[in-house]
PDB file of C-alpha atoms in Angstrom:
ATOM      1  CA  UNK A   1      78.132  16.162-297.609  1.00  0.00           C
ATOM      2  CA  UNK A   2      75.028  13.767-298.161  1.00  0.00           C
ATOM      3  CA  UNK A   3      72.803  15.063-300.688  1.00  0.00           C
ATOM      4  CA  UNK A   4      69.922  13.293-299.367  1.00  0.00           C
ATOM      5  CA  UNK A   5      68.635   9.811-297.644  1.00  0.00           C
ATOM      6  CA  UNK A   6      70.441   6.843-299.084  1.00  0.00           C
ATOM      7  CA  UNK A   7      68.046   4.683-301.134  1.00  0.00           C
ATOM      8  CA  UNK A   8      66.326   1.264-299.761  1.00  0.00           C
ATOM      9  CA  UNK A   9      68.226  -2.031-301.222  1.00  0.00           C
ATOM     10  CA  UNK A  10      65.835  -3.007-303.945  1.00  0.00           C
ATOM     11  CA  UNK A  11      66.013   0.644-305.195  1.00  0.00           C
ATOM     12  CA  UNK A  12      69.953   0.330-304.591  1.00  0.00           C
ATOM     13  CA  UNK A  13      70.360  -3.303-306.671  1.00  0.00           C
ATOM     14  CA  UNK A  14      68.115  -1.976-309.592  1.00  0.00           C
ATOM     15  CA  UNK A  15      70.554   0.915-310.092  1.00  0.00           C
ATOM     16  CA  UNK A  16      73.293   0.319-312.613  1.00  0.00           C
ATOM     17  CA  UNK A  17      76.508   1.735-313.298  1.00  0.00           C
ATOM     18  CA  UNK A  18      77.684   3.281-316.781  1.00  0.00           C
ATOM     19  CA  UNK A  19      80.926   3.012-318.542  1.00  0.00           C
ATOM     20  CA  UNK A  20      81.732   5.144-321.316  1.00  0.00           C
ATOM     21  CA  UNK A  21      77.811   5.532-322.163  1.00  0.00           C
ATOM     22  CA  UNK A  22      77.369   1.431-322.039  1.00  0.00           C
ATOM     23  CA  UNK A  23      75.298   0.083-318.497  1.00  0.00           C
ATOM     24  CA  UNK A  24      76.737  -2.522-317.540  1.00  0.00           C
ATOM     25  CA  UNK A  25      73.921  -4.914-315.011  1.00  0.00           C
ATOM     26  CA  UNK A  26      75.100  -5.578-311.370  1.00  0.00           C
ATOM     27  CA  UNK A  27      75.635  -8.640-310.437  1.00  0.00           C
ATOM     28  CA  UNK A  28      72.262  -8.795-308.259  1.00  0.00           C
ATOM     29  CA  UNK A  29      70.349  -8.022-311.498  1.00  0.00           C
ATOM     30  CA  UNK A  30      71.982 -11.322-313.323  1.00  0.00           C
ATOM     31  CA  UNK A  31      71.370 -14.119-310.299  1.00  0.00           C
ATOM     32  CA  UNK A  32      68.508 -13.895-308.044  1.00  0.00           C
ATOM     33  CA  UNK A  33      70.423 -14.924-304.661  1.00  0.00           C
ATOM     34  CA  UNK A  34      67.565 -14.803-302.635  1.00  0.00           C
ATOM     35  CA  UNK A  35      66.617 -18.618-304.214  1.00  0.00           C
ATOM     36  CA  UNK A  36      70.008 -20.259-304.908  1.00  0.00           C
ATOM     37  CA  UNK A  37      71.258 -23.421-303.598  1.00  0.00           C
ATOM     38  CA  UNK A  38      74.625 -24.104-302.271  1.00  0.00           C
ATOM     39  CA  UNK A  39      76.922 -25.305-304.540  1.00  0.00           C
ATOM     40  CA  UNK A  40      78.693 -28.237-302.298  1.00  0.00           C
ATOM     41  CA  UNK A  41      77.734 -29.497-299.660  1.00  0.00           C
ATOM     42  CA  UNK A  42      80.704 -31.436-298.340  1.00  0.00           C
ATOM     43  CA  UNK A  43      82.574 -31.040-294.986  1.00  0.00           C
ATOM     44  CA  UNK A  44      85.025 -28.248-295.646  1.00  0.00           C
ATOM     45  CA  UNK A  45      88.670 -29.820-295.177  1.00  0.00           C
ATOM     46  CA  UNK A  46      91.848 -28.401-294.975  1.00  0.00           C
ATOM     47  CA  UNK A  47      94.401 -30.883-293.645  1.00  0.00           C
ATOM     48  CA  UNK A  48      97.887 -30.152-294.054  1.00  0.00           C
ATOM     49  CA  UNK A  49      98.768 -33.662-293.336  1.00  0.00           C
ATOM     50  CA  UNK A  50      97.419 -37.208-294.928  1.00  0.00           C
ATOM     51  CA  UNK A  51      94.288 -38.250-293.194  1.00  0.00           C
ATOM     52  CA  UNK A  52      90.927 -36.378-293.080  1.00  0.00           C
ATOM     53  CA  UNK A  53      91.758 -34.490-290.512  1.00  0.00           C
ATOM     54  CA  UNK A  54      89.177 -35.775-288.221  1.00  0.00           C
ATOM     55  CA  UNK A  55      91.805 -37.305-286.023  1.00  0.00           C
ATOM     56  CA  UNK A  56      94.250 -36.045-283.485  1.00  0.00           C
ATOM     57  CA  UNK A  57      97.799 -37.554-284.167  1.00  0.00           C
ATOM     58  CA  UNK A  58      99.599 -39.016-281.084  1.00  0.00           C
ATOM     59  CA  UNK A  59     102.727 -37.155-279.720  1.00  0.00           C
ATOM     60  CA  UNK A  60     104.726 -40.244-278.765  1.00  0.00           C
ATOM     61  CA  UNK A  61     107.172 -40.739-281.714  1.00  0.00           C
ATOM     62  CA  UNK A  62     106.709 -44.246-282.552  1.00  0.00           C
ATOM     63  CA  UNK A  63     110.545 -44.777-284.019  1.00  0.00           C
ATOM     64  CA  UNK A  64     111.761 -44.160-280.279  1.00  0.00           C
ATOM     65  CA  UNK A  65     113.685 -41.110-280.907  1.00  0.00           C
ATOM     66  CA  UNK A  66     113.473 -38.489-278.520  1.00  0.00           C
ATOM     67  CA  UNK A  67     111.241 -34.880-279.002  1.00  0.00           C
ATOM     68  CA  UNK A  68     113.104 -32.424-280.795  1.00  0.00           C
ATOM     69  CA  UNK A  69     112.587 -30.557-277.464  1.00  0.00           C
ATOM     70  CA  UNK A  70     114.625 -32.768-275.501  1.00  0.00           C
ATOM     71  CA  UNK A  71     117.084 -33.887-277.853  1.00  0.00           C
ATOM     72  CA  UNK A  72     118.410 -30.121-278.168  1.00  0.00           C
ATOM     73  CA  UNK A  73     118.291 -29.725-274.188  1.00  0.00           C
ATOM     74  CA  UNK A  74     120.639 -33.140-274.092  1.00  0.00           C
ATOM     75  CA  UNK A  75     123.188 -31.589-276.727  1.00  0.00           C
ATOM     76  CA  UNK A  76     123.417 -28.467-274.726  1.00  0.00           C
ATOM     77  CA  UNK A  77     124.098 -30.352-271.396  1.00  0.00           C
ATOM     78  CA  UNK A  78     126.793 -32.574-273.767  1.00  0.00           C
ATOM     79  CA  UNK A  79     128.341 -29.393-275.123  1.00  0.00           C
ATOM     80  CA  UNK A  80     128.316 -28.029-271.610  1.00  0.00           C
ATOM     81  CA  UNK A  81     130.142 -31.039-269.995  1.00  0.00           C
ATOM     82  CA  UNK A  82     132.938 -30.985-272.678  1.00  0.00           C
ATOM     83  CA  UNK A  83     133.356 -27.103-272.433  1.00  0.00           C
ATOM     84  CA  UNK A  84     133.090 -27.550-268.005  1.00  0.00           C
ATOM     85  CA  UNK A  85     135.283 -30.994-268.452  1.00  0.00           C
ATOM     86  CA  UNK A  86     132.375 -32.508-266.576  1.00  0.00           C
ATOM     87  CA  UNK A  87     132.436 -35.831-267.794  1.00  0.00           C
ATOM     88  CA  UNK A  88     129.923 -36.915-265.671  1.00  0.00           C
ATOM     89  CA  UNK A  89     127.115 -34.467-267.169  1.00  0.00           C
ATOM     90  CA  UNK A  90     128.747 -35.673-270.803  1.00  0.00           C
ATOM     91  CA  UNK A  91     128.140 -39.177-270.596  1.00  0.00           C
ATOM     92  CA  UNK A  92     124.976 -39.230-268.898  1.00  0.00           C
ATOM     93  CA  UNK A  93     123.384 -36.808-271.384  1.00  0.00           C
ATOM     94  CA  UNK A  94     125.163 -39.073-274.282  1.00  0.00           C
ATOM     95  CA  UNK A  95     123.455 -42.251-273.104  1.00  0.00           C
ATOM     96  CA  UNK A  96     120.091 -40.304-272.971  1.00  0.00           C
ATOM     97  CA  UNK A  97     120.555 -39.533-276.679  1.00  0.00           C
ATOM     98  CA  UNK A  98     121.069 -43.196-277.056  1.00  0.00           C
ATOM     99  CA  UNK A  99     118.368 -43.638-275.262  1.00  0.00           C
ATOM    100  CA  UNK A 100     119.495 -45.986-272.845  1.00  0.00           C
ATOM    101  CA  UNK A 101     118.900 -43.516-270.054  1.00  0.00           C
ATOM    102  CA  UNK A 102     115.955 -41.545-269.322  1.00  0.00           C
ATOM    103  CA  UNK A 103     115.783 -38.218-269.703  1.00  0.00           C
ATOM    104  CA  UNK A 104     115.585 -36.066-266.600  1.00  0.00           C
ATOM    105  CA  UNK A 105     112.241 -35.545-265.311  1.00  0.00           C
ATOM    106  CA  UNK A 106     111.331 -31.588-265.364  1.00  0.00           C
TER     107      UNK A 106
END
């Protein structure tokens, strides 16, 4: 349904648009892009913590409480000693939350 070739880009930006018999310019007739210079020039950034976001932080947890990962493992072997009435499961896994055990190795 063309009615002919599309025209080349300068012929396309001098072209303007009308709205209820006003023109209206296009944008590419009101800045000349070709010869503009960038606005900023600073690093983009987008940390979601404080810091500039140039650095890793460490996974060790400082405060010496366990990962959340392992903390949830040791109350499910805790729950599962009380509901087996293995005691022996209970208390070890309670002592790893107090961290004066180990946790298992995986």
């Amino acid at each position: 349904m063309s009615t002919g070739p599309t025209p080349a880009l300068p012929e396309a930006a001098a072209q303007t648009f009308t709205t209820e018999n006003r023109q209206a310019p296009l944008p590419s007739q009101i800045v000349d892009v070709r010869n503009a210079e960038p606005v900023n020039e600073a690093p983009q950034q987008a940390a979601t913590e404080p810091g500039s976001g140039t650095t890793v932080p460490s996974t060790e947890d400082s405060s010496g409480k366990l990962p959340f990962k392992q903390q949830v493992e040791a109350w499910a072997h805790i729950h599962h000693g009380t509901v087996t009435r293995n005691m022996d499961e209970k208390h070890h896994f309670q002592q790893v939350l107090a961290r004066e055990k180990p946790p298992p190795e995986r």
